[in-house]
Coordinates of C-alpha atoms and ligand atoms in Angstrom, one line a residue:
M1 CA -25.6 11.2 47.2
P2 CA -22.6 12.5 45.2
E3 CA -21.5 16.1 46.1
T4 CA -22.5 18.7 43.5
V5 CA -21.7 22.3 42.7
K6 CA -24.2 24.9 41.7
L7 CA -23.7 27.2 38.7
V8 CA -26.1 30.1 38.3
Y9 CA -26.2 31.5 34.8
Q10 CA -28.7 33.8 33.2
G11 CA -31.1 33.3 36.0
K12 CA -31.0 29.5 35.9
T13 CA -29.3 27.2 38.4
Y14 CA -27.4 24.2 37.2
E15 CA -26.1 21.4 39.4
L16 CA -22.8 19.7 38.3
P17 CA -21.6 16.5 39.9
V18 CA -18.2 16.5 41.8
V19 CA -16.0 13.5 41.2
E20 CA -13.5 12.5 43.9
G21 CA -10.3 10.5 43.6
T22 CA -8.9 7.9 46.0
M23 CA -6.4 10.4 47.4
G24 CA -9.1 13.1 48.0
E25 CA -8.7 15.2 44.8
R26 CA -12.0 16.6 43.6
A27 CA -13.1 17.8 40.1
I28 CA -16.3 19.2 38.7
D29 CA -17.6 16.9 36.0
I30 CA -18.5 19.3 33.2
G31 CA -19.2 16.7 30.6
A32 CA -22.8 17.9 30.3
L33 CA -22.0 21.6 30.7
R34 CA -22.3 22.7 27.0
S35 CA -25.4 20.6 26.3
S36 CA -27.2 22.0 29.4
T37 CA -25.9 25.6 29.5
G38 CA -24.4 26.3 26.0
L39 CA -21.2 27.3 27.9
I40 CA -17.7 25.7 27.6
T41 CA -14.8 26.2 30.0
F42 CA -11.7 28.2 29.1
D43 CA -8.4 27.1 30.6
P44 CA -5.2 27.8 28.5
G45 CA -2.5 25.3 29.4
Y46 CA -5.2 23.2 31.2
V47 CA -4.0 24.6 34.5
S48 CA -7.2 23.6 36.3
T49 CA -8.5 20.9 33.9
G50 CA -8.4 17.2 34.3
S51 CA -8.4 15.1 31.1
C52 CA -9.0 11.6 32.5
K53 CA -9.2 9.4 35.5
S54 CA -6.1 7.3 36.0
R55 CA -4.8 4.6 38.4
I56 CA -1.1 4.9 37.4
T57 CA 0.6 7.8 39.1
F58 CA -0.4 10.1 42.0
L59 CA 1.4 13.3 42.7
D60 CA 0.7 15.9 45.3
G61 CA 2.4 19.2 44.2
E62 CA 1.9 20.9 47.5
R63 CA 3.5 18.1 49.6
G64 CA 6.0 17.0 47.0
V65 CA 4.7 13.5 46.9
L66 CA 5.0 11.0 44.0
Y67 CA 3.6 7.4 43.9
Y68 CA 3.7 4.9 41.0
R69 CA 0.7 2.6 41.4
G70 CA 0.6 3.7 45.1
I71 CA 4.3 3.0 45.8
P72 CA 6.4 6.0 46.9
I73 CA 9.1 6.9 44.4
E74 CA 11.7 6.9 47.2
Q75 CA 11.0 3.1 47.8
L76 CA 11.2 2.2 44.1
A77 CA 14.4 4.2 43.6
E78 CA 16.0 2.3 46.6
K79 CA 14.6 -1.2 46.1
S80 CA 13.4 -1.7 42.6
N81 CA 14.9 -1.6 39.1
F82 CA 13.8 0.1 35.9
I83 CA 12.4 -3.0 34.2
E84 CA 10.4 -4.0 37.3
T85 CA 9.1 -0.5 37.7
A86 CA 8.1 -0.5 34.0
F87 CA 6.1 -3.7 34.6
L88 CA 4.5 -2.1 37.7
L89 CA 3.4 1.0 35.7
I90 CA 2.2 -0.9 32.6
Y91 CA 0.4 -3.8 34.3
G92 CA -0.5 -2.2 37.7
R93 CA 1.3 -4.5 40.1
L94 CA 4.8 -5.7 41.1
P95 CA 5.5 -8.8 39.0
E96 CA 5.9 -12.2 40.4
K97 CA 9.2 -14.0 39.6
A98 CA 7.8 -15.8 36.5
E99 CA 6.2 -12.6 35.2
M100 CA 9.4 -10.7 35.7
D101 CA 11.5 -13.3 33.9
Y102 CA 9.0 -13.4 31.0
F103 CA 8.9 -9.6 30.7
N104 CA 12.7 -9.2 31.1
Y105 CA 13.3 -12.0 28.5
H106 CA 11.2 -10.3 25.9
V107 CA 12.5 -6.8 26.5
I108 CA 16.0 -8.3 26.0
H109 CA 15.2 -10.4 23.0
H110 CA 13.7 -7.6 20.9
S111 CA 16.7 -5.3 21.4
M112 CA 18.0 -5.6 17.8
V113 CA 16.5 -3.4 15.1
H114 CA 15.8 -4.5 11.5
E115 CA 19.0 -4.2 9.5
S116 CA 17.2 -1.8 7.1
I117 CA 16.6 0.6 9.9
K118 CA 20.4 1.3 10.0
K119 CA 20.1 2.7 6.5
F120 CA 17.8 5.6 7.8
Y121 CA 20.8 6.9 9.8
D122 CA 22.8 7.3 6.6
G123 CA 20.3 10.0 5.5
F124 CA 20.3 12.0 8.8
P125 CA 22.9 14.8 8.9
N126 CA 25.7 14.1 11.4
N127 CA 24.6 17.0 13.6
S128 CA 21.0 15.9 13.8
H129 CA 19.5 16.3 17.3
P130 CA 19.0 12.7 18.7
M131 CA 15.4 13.5 19.7
A132 CA 14.5 14.1 16.1
V133 CA 16.3 10.9 15.1
C134 CA 14.7 8.8 17.9
S135 CA 11.2 10.0 17.2
S136 CA 11.6 9.4 13.5
V137 CA 13.0 5.9 13.9
I138 CA 10.5 4.9 16.6
G139 CA 7.7 6.1 14.3
S140 CA 9.1 4.1 11.4
L141 CA 8.6 0.9 13.5
A142 CA 5.0 1.2 12.4
T143 CA 6.2 0.4 8.8
F144 CA 8.0 -2.8 9.9
Y145 CA 5.1 -4.2 11.9
Q146 CA 2.2 -3.2 9.7
D147 CA 0.1 -6.2 10.5
Q148 CA 0.5 -5.8 14.2
L149 CA -0.8 -2.2 14.8
S150 CA -4.0 -3.1 16.6
V151 CA -5.0 -0.9 19.5
R152 CA -7.4 -3.5 20.8
D153 CA -5.6 -6.8 20.4
E154 CA -4.0 -7.6 23.7
R155 CA -1.2 -9.8 22.2
E156 CA -0.3 -7.3 19.5
I157 CA -0.1 -4.5 22.1
E158 CA 2.1 -6.7 24.3
I159 CA 4.5 -7.4 21.4
A160 CA 4.6 -3.6 20.6
I161 CA 5.4 -2.9 24.3
H162 CA 8.3 -5.4 24.3
R163 CA 9.6 -4.0 21.0
L164 CA 9.5 -0.4 22.2
M165 CA 11.1 -1.1 25.5
A166 CA 13.8 -3.2 23.9
K167 CA 14.6 -1.0 20.9
L168 CA 14.6 2.5 22.2
P169 CA 18.0 2.1 23.9
T170 CA 19.4 0.6 20.6
I171 CA 17.9 3.4 18.5
A172 CA 19.1 6.0 20.9
A173 CA 22.7 4.6 21.1
Y174 CA 22.8 4.5 17.3
S175 CA 21.8 8.2 17.0
Y176 CA 25.0 9.0 19.1
K177 CA 27.2 6.6 17.1
K178 CA 26.0 8.2 13.9
S179 CA 26.9 11.6 15.2
I180 CA 30.5 10.6 15.9
G181 CA 31.0 8.4 12.9
Q182 CA 31.5 5.1 14.8
P183 CA 30.1 1.7 13.8
F184 CA 26.7 0.6 15.3
P185 CA 27.3 -2.2 17.9
Y186 CA 24.8 -5.0 18.3
P187 CA 23.0 -5.2 21.7
D188 CA 24.5 -7.7 24.1
N189 CA 21.7 -9.9 25.5
T190 CA 23.9 -11.1 28.3
M191 CA 23.9 -7.6 29.9
G192 CA 21.3 -5.7 32.0
Y193 CA 19.2 -2.9 30.5
T194 CA 21.4 0.1 31.4
S195 CA 24.7 -1.7 31.1
N196 CA 23.8 -2.8 27.6
F197 CA 22.8 0.8 26.7
L198 CA 26.1 2.2 28.0
K199 CA 28.1 -0.5 26.1
M200 CA 26.3 0.3 22.9
M201 CA 27.0 4.0 23.5
F202 CA 30.7 3.8 24.3
S203 CA 32.2 0.5 23.1
T204 CA 34.2 0.2 19.9
P205 CA 35.1 -3.0 18.0
C206 CA 38.8 -2.3 18.8
E207 CA 38.8 -3.2 22.5
P208 CA 36.7 -4.7 25.3
Y209 CA 34.5 -2.2 27.1
H210 CA 33.9 -2.2 30.9
V211 CA 30.7 -0.7 32.3
E212 CA 31.3 0.9 35.6
P213 CA 28.7 -0.6 38.0
I214 CA 27.9 2.8 39.6
A215 CA 27.2 4.2 36.1
A216 CA 24.7 1.4 35.3
K217 CA 23.1 1.7 38.8
A218 CA 22.8 5.5 38.6
L219 CA 21.3 5.3 35.1
D220 CA 18.8 2.7 36.3
I221 CA 17.7 4.9 39.2
L222 CA 17.4 7.9 36.8
L223 CA 15.2 5.9 34.5
I224 CA 13.0 4.9 37.4
L225 CA 12.6 8.5 38.5
H226 CA 11.6 9.7 35.0
A227 CA 9.3 6.7 34.3
D228 CA 5.9 8.5 34.7
H229 CA 4.4 11.8 35.9
E230 CA 0.7 11.7 35.4
Q231 CA -0.7 14.0 32.7
N232 CA 2.4 16.0 31.8
C233 CA 2.6 17.5 28.3
S234 CA 4.2 14.6 26.5
T235 CA 2.0 12.0 28.2
S236 CA -1.1 14.0 27.3
T237 CA 0.2 14.1 23.7
V238 CA 0.6 10.3 23.7
R239 CA -3.0 10.0 25.0
L240 CA -4.4 12.5 22.5
V241 CA -2.8 10.7 19.5
G242 CA -3.9 7.3 21.0
S243 CA -7.5 8.7 21.3
T244 CA -7.7 8.5 17.5
M245 CA -7.1 4.8 17.9
C246 CA -3.7 5.4 16.3
N247 CA -1.0 2.7 17.0
L248 CA 1.4 2.7 19.9
Y249 CA 4.5 3.4 17.8
A250 CA 3.1 6.6 16.3
S251 CA 1.8 7.7 19.7
I252 CA 5.2 7.2 21.3
S253 CA 6.9 9.0 18.4
A254 CA 4.6 12.0 19.1
G255 CA 5.4 11.9 22.8
I256 CA 9.2 12.0 22.1
Y257 CA 8.7 15.2 20.0
A258 CA 6.6 16.8 22.8
L259 CA 9.1 15.9 25.4
W260 CA 11.9 17.6 23.4
G261 CA 10.8 21.2 24.2
P262 CA 13.0 23.1 26.6
L263 CA 10.0 23.8 28.9
H264 CA 9.5 20.1 29.3
G265 CA 12.0 17.2 28.9
G266 CA 14.5 19.4 27.0
A267 CA 15.1 21.3 30.2
N268 CA 17.8 18.9 31.3
Q269 CA 19.9 19.9 28.3
S270 CA 19.1 23.6 28.8
V271 CA 20.1 23.4 32.5
I272 CA 23.6 22.2 31.7
E273 CA 23.9 24.8 28.9
M274 CA 22.7 27.5 31.3
L275 CA 25.2 26.4 34.0
Q276 CA 28.0 26.3 31.4
T277 CA 27.1 29.9 30.3
I278 CA 27.2 31.1 33.9
Y279 CA 30.5 29.3 34.5
D280 CA 32.0 30.8 31.4
D281 CA 30.8 34.2 32.5
G282 CA 32.9 34.0 35.6
G283 CA 30.3 32.1 37.8
N284 CA 28.3 35.3 38.5
V285 CA 25.2 33.5 39.8
Q286 CA 23.5 36.7 41.1
K287 CA 23.6 38.3 37.7
Y288 CA 21.6 35.4 36.3
M289 CA 19.3 35.3 39.2
D290 CA 18.5 38.9 38.5
K291 CA 17.9 38.1 34.9
A292 CA 15.5 35.3 35.8
K293 CA 13.5 37.7 38.0
D294 CA 13.5 40.5 35.5
P295 CA 10.0 40.5 33.8
N296 CA 11.6 42.2 30.7
D297 CA 14.2 39.5 30.4
S298 CA 13.2 36.2 28.7
F299 CA 15.9 34.3 30.6
R300 CA 14.5 31.7 32.9
L301 CA 16.3 29.6 35.5
M302 CA 16.1 26.3 33.7
G303 CA 15.5 23.3 36.0
F304 CA 13.5 25.5 38.3
G305 CA 9.7 25.7 38.7
H306 CA 7.0 23.3 37.9
R307 CA 3.3 23.4 36.9
V308 CA 2.3 21.0 39.7
Y309 CA 5.1 20.9 42.3
K310 CA 4.9 24.0 44.5
N311 CA 7.3 22.3 46.9
F312 CA 10.5 20.3 46.3
D313 CA 10.2 17.9 43.4
P314 CA 10.8 14.6 45.3
R315 CA 12.8 13.4 42.3
S316 CA 15.3 16.2 42.4
K317 CA 16.1 15.4 46.1
I318 CA 17.0 11.8 45.1
I319 CA 19.0 12.9 42.0
K320 CA 20.9 15.5 44.0
K321 CA 22.1 12.9 46.5
L322 CA 22.8 10.4 43.7
A323 CA 24.9 13.1 41.9
D324 CA 27.2 13.3 44.9
E325 CA 27.6 9.5 45.1
V326 CA 28.3 9.1 41.4
L327 CA 30.9 12.0 41.3
L328 CA 32.6 10.6 44.4
E329 CA 32.7 7.0 43.2
L330 CA 33.9 8.0 39.7
G331 CA 36.4 10.4 41.1
V332 CA 34.9 13.2 39.0
R333 CA 35.1 16.8 40.1
E334 CA 32.3 18.8 38.4
P335 CA 32.5 22.6 38.8
L336 CA 28.9 22.8 37.3
L337 CA 27.6 20.8 40.3
E338 CA 29.2 23.3 42.7
L339 CA 27.6 26.1 40.6
A340 CA 24.2 24.3 40.7
L341 CA 24.4 23.9 44.5
E342 CA 25.3 27.6 44.9
L343 CA 22.4 28.6 42.6
E344 CA 19.9 26.5 44.5
E345 CA 21.1 27.9 47.8
I346 CA 20.6 31.5 46.6
A347 CA 17.3 30.8 44.9
L348 CA 15.8 29.1 47.9
K349 CA 16.5 32.2 50.0
D350 CA 15.2 34.6 47.4
S351 CA 11.7 36.1 47.9
Y352 CA 10.9 36.0 44.1
F353 CA 11.4 32.2 44.0
L354 CA 9.8 31.6 47.4
E355 CA 6.7 33.7 46.6
K356 CA 6.3 31.9 43.2
K357 CA 7.1 28.6 44.8
L358 CA 9.9 27.8 42.3
Y359 CA 12.0 24.8 43.4
P360 CA 14.5 22.7 41.6
N361 CA 12.7 20.1 39.4
V362 CA 13.7 16.8 38.0
D363 CA 15.8 18.4 35.4
F364 CA 18.0 20.5 37.6
Y365 CA 20.5 17.9 38.7
S366 CA 20.0 15.0 36.3
G367 CA 22.4 16.6 33.7
I368 CA 25.2 16.6 36.2
I369 CA 25.0 12.8 36.4
Y370 CA 24.6 12.3 32.7
K371 CA 27.7 14.5 32.1
A372 CA 29.7 12.5 34.6
L373 CA 28.7 9.3 32.6
N374 CA 30.1 11.1 29.5
I375 CA 26.7 11.2 27.9
P376 CA 26.7 14.1 25.4
V377 CA 24.4 17.1 26.4
N378 CA 22.1 16.7 23.4
M379 CA 21.4 13.1 24.5
F380 CA 20.0 14.3 27.9
P381 CA 16.4 14.6 26.6
V382 CA 16.8 11.1 25.0
M383 CA 17.7 9.8 28.5
F384 CA 14.5 11.4 29.7
A385 CA 12.5 9.7 26.9
M386 CA 14.0 6.3 27.7
G387 CA 12.9 6.7 31.3
R388 CA 9.4 8.0 30.4
L389 CA 8.7 5.3 27.8
P390 CA 7.0 2.9 30.2
G391 CA 4.9 5.7 31.6
W392 CA 3.8 6.7 28.1
I393 CA 3.0 3.1 27.3
A394 CA 1.1 2.6 30.6
Q395 CA -1.0 5.8 30.1
W396 CA -1.7 4.9 26.4
K397 CA -2.8 1.3 27.3
E398 CA -4.9 2.5 30.3
F399 CA -6.7 4.9 27.9
Q400 CA -7.3 2.3 25.3
E401 CA -8.9 0.2 28.0
D402 CA -10.8 3.1 29.6
P403 CA -14.7 2.6 29.5
E404 CA -14.8 6.4 29.1
F405 CA -12.4 6.3 26.1
K406 CA -13.2 9.2 23.8
L407 CA -11.6 11.0 20.9
G408 CA -9.8 14.0 22.3
R409 CA -11.1 17.2 20.7
P410 CA -10.9 20.5 22.8
R411 CA -13.2 23.4 22.0
Q412 CA -12.1 27.1 21.6
I413 CA -13.3 30.7 22.0
Y414 CA -13.2 32.3 18.6
I415 CA -11.9 35.9 18.6
G416 CA -11.3 36.4 14.9
D417 CA -13.2 38.4 12.3
T418 CA -16.9 38.3 12.2
R419 CA -18.5 37.4 8.8
R420 CA -17.1 39.4 5.9
N421 CA -17.1 39.0 2.1
Y422 CA -14.4 38.0 -0.3
V423 CA -12.6 41.1 -1.9
P424 CA -11.4 40.7 -5.5
M425 CA -7.7 41.5 -6.0
E426 CA -8.3 44.8 -7.9
K427 CA -10.1 46.2 -4.9
R428 CA -7.7 45.1 -2.2
K429 CA -5.3 48.1 -2.1
N430 CA -5.5 50.0 1.2
Q431 CA -8.8 48.3 1.8
T432 CA -10.5 48.2 5.2
P433 CA -12.2 44.8 5.6
E434 CA -15.9 45.1 4.6
R435 CA -18.1 43.9 7.4
D436 CA -21.7 43.0 7.4
Ligands
SDX1 C1 9.4 18.8 33.3 O1 4.5 18.5 33.9 C2 5.4 17.7 34.3 O2 5.1 16.8 35.2 C3 6.7 17.9 33.7 C4 7.9 17.0 34.2 C5 7.6 15.5 34.0 O3 8.2 14.7 34.7 O4 6.9 15.2 33.0 O5 8.0 17.2 35.6 C6 9.2 17.3 33.6 O6 9.0 19.3 32.3 C7 9.9 19.7 34.4 C8 9.9 21.2 34.1 C9 11.2 21.4 33.2 N1 11.2 22.8 32.7 C10 12.0 23.8 33.2 O7 12.8 23.6 34.1 C11 11.9 25.1 32.4 C12 12.0 26.3 33.4 N2 10.7 26.3 34.1 C13 9.6 27.1 33.7 O8 9.6 27.4 32.3 C14 8.3 26.8 34.3 O9 8.5 26.7 35.6 C15 7.5 25.7 33.8 C16 7.2 25.7 32.4 C17 8.1 24.4 34.2 C18 6.1 25.7 34.5 O10 5.5 26.9 34.1 P1 4.0 27.3 34.4 O11 3.4 26.3 35.3 O12 3.3 27.5 33.1 O13 4.1 28.5 35.3 P2 4.4 30.0 34.7 O14 5.3 29.9 33.5 O15 3.1 30.7 34.6 O16 5.3 30.6 35.9 C19 4.6 31.1 37.0 C20 5.5 32.3 37.4 C21 5.7 33.3 36.2 O17 5.8 34.6 36.7 P3 4.6 35.6 36.5 O18 4.2 35.7 35.1 O19 3.5 35.0 37.4 O20 5.2 36.9 37.0 O21 6.8 31.9 37.8 C22 7.8 32.4 36.9 C23 7.0 32.8 35.6 O22 7.7 33.9 35.0 N3 8.7 31.3 36.6 C24 10.0 31.4 36.5 C25 10.5 30.1 36.3 N4 9.4 29.3 36.2 C26 8.3 30.0 36.4 N5 10.8 32.5 36.6 C27 12.1 32.2 36.5 N6 12.7 31.0 36.3 C28 11.9 30.0 36.1 N7 12.4 28.8 35.9

């Protein structure tokens, strides 16, 4: 007999079923709440609200645990690669050799964009934020493949998956090349995913370009660590857009815009900008800690805190260690890393941060590595989007295949004016609203 909870309301008792996940999470199924009680729930920011059942990612915020399809993130970062992890997220299992070769082949052989797409970049201002460029150009893919936008045809969805995985690095690199007025290089299908991206970002037609192996490896690990994170804001956006049966290109374009915000994927850019501000202000960390704790100051410690993790974000632990390796191997001395380490040390001894369980999140150290790879700061959220792409795809696909698939349409509690009549213009001066 499934567990239930009792709700007593206006003298009546209602029993609501409890659903339990495979890792012991429990939820009250309120699907019948409004029809049986007339009540809805109210939960700004969906702090205590689950939107779906999913098999893709499990995270335990209290224990700082993150699994992709049951595999701990630590093992994938150490033993897998980004394209294999993308396959795992999207198709639910680690690929066999033939499956891996097939997926890899198609991700590589869709890396070019239609030549007409390059003309879009002529219209963007040179100082356009690359997240706006990437979301616009990704969305425009729906105009190039108009006869392949099905959300139910397995083969059309597979081709869209290959195209998105293959073309986002190209589209991203072109947004950077546009901003510095350099020519757009073609992808090089003889190279790996991250090496090809770095070459498109930094090569010029004037000379050969060598990709540092540590740079390609570090970027591959970063993409793995960013690949999915259950129902975060941008993933929920992708699911919501997909719930209208809208195509995958448009759903991913919406996800890129949602990720851009500084409270979400844009935080990696804000962290570096914050560290640079503190550094330029003489490195006075305590001053900015005090600002972060001051309820009257809007300043927040970017890269700290998380809606779910109330312990260390397991990803930030791996990234912090990787940052040390990358800087050492590239022979880069990064004063902002020292500042970040000092800031973390002070914060983790501070009662405000400890009481509110604010720990470094995925965005706190990632920018240090991107900076060491000479990736411009405004491209940091784009790197997050490249990593999160397979997660968005996996979540969108899972939802399209979900037997409980339903158009997403939240309710609200109305607190506006009660019924009142229209007031002709001549009577509006200093009027108080007429009310019935
Ligand atoms: C990502 O959801 C995901 O999974 C996201 C992500 C993913 O992989 O998809 O993990 C990626 O987005 C990571 C988060 C990146 N954002 C930042 O680093 C921005 C800085 N962090 C905060 O803005 C904040 O911590 C959030 C937005 C991340 C989470 O905020 P919540 O869950 O809405 O919590 P809250 O804002 O209500 O904060 C709780 C309290 C508040 O104090 P009180 O009002 O209770 O007094 O903690 C305080 C906040 O003021 N607080 C901070 C703080 N974060 C929260 N105070 C100072 N500095 C901070 N960074």
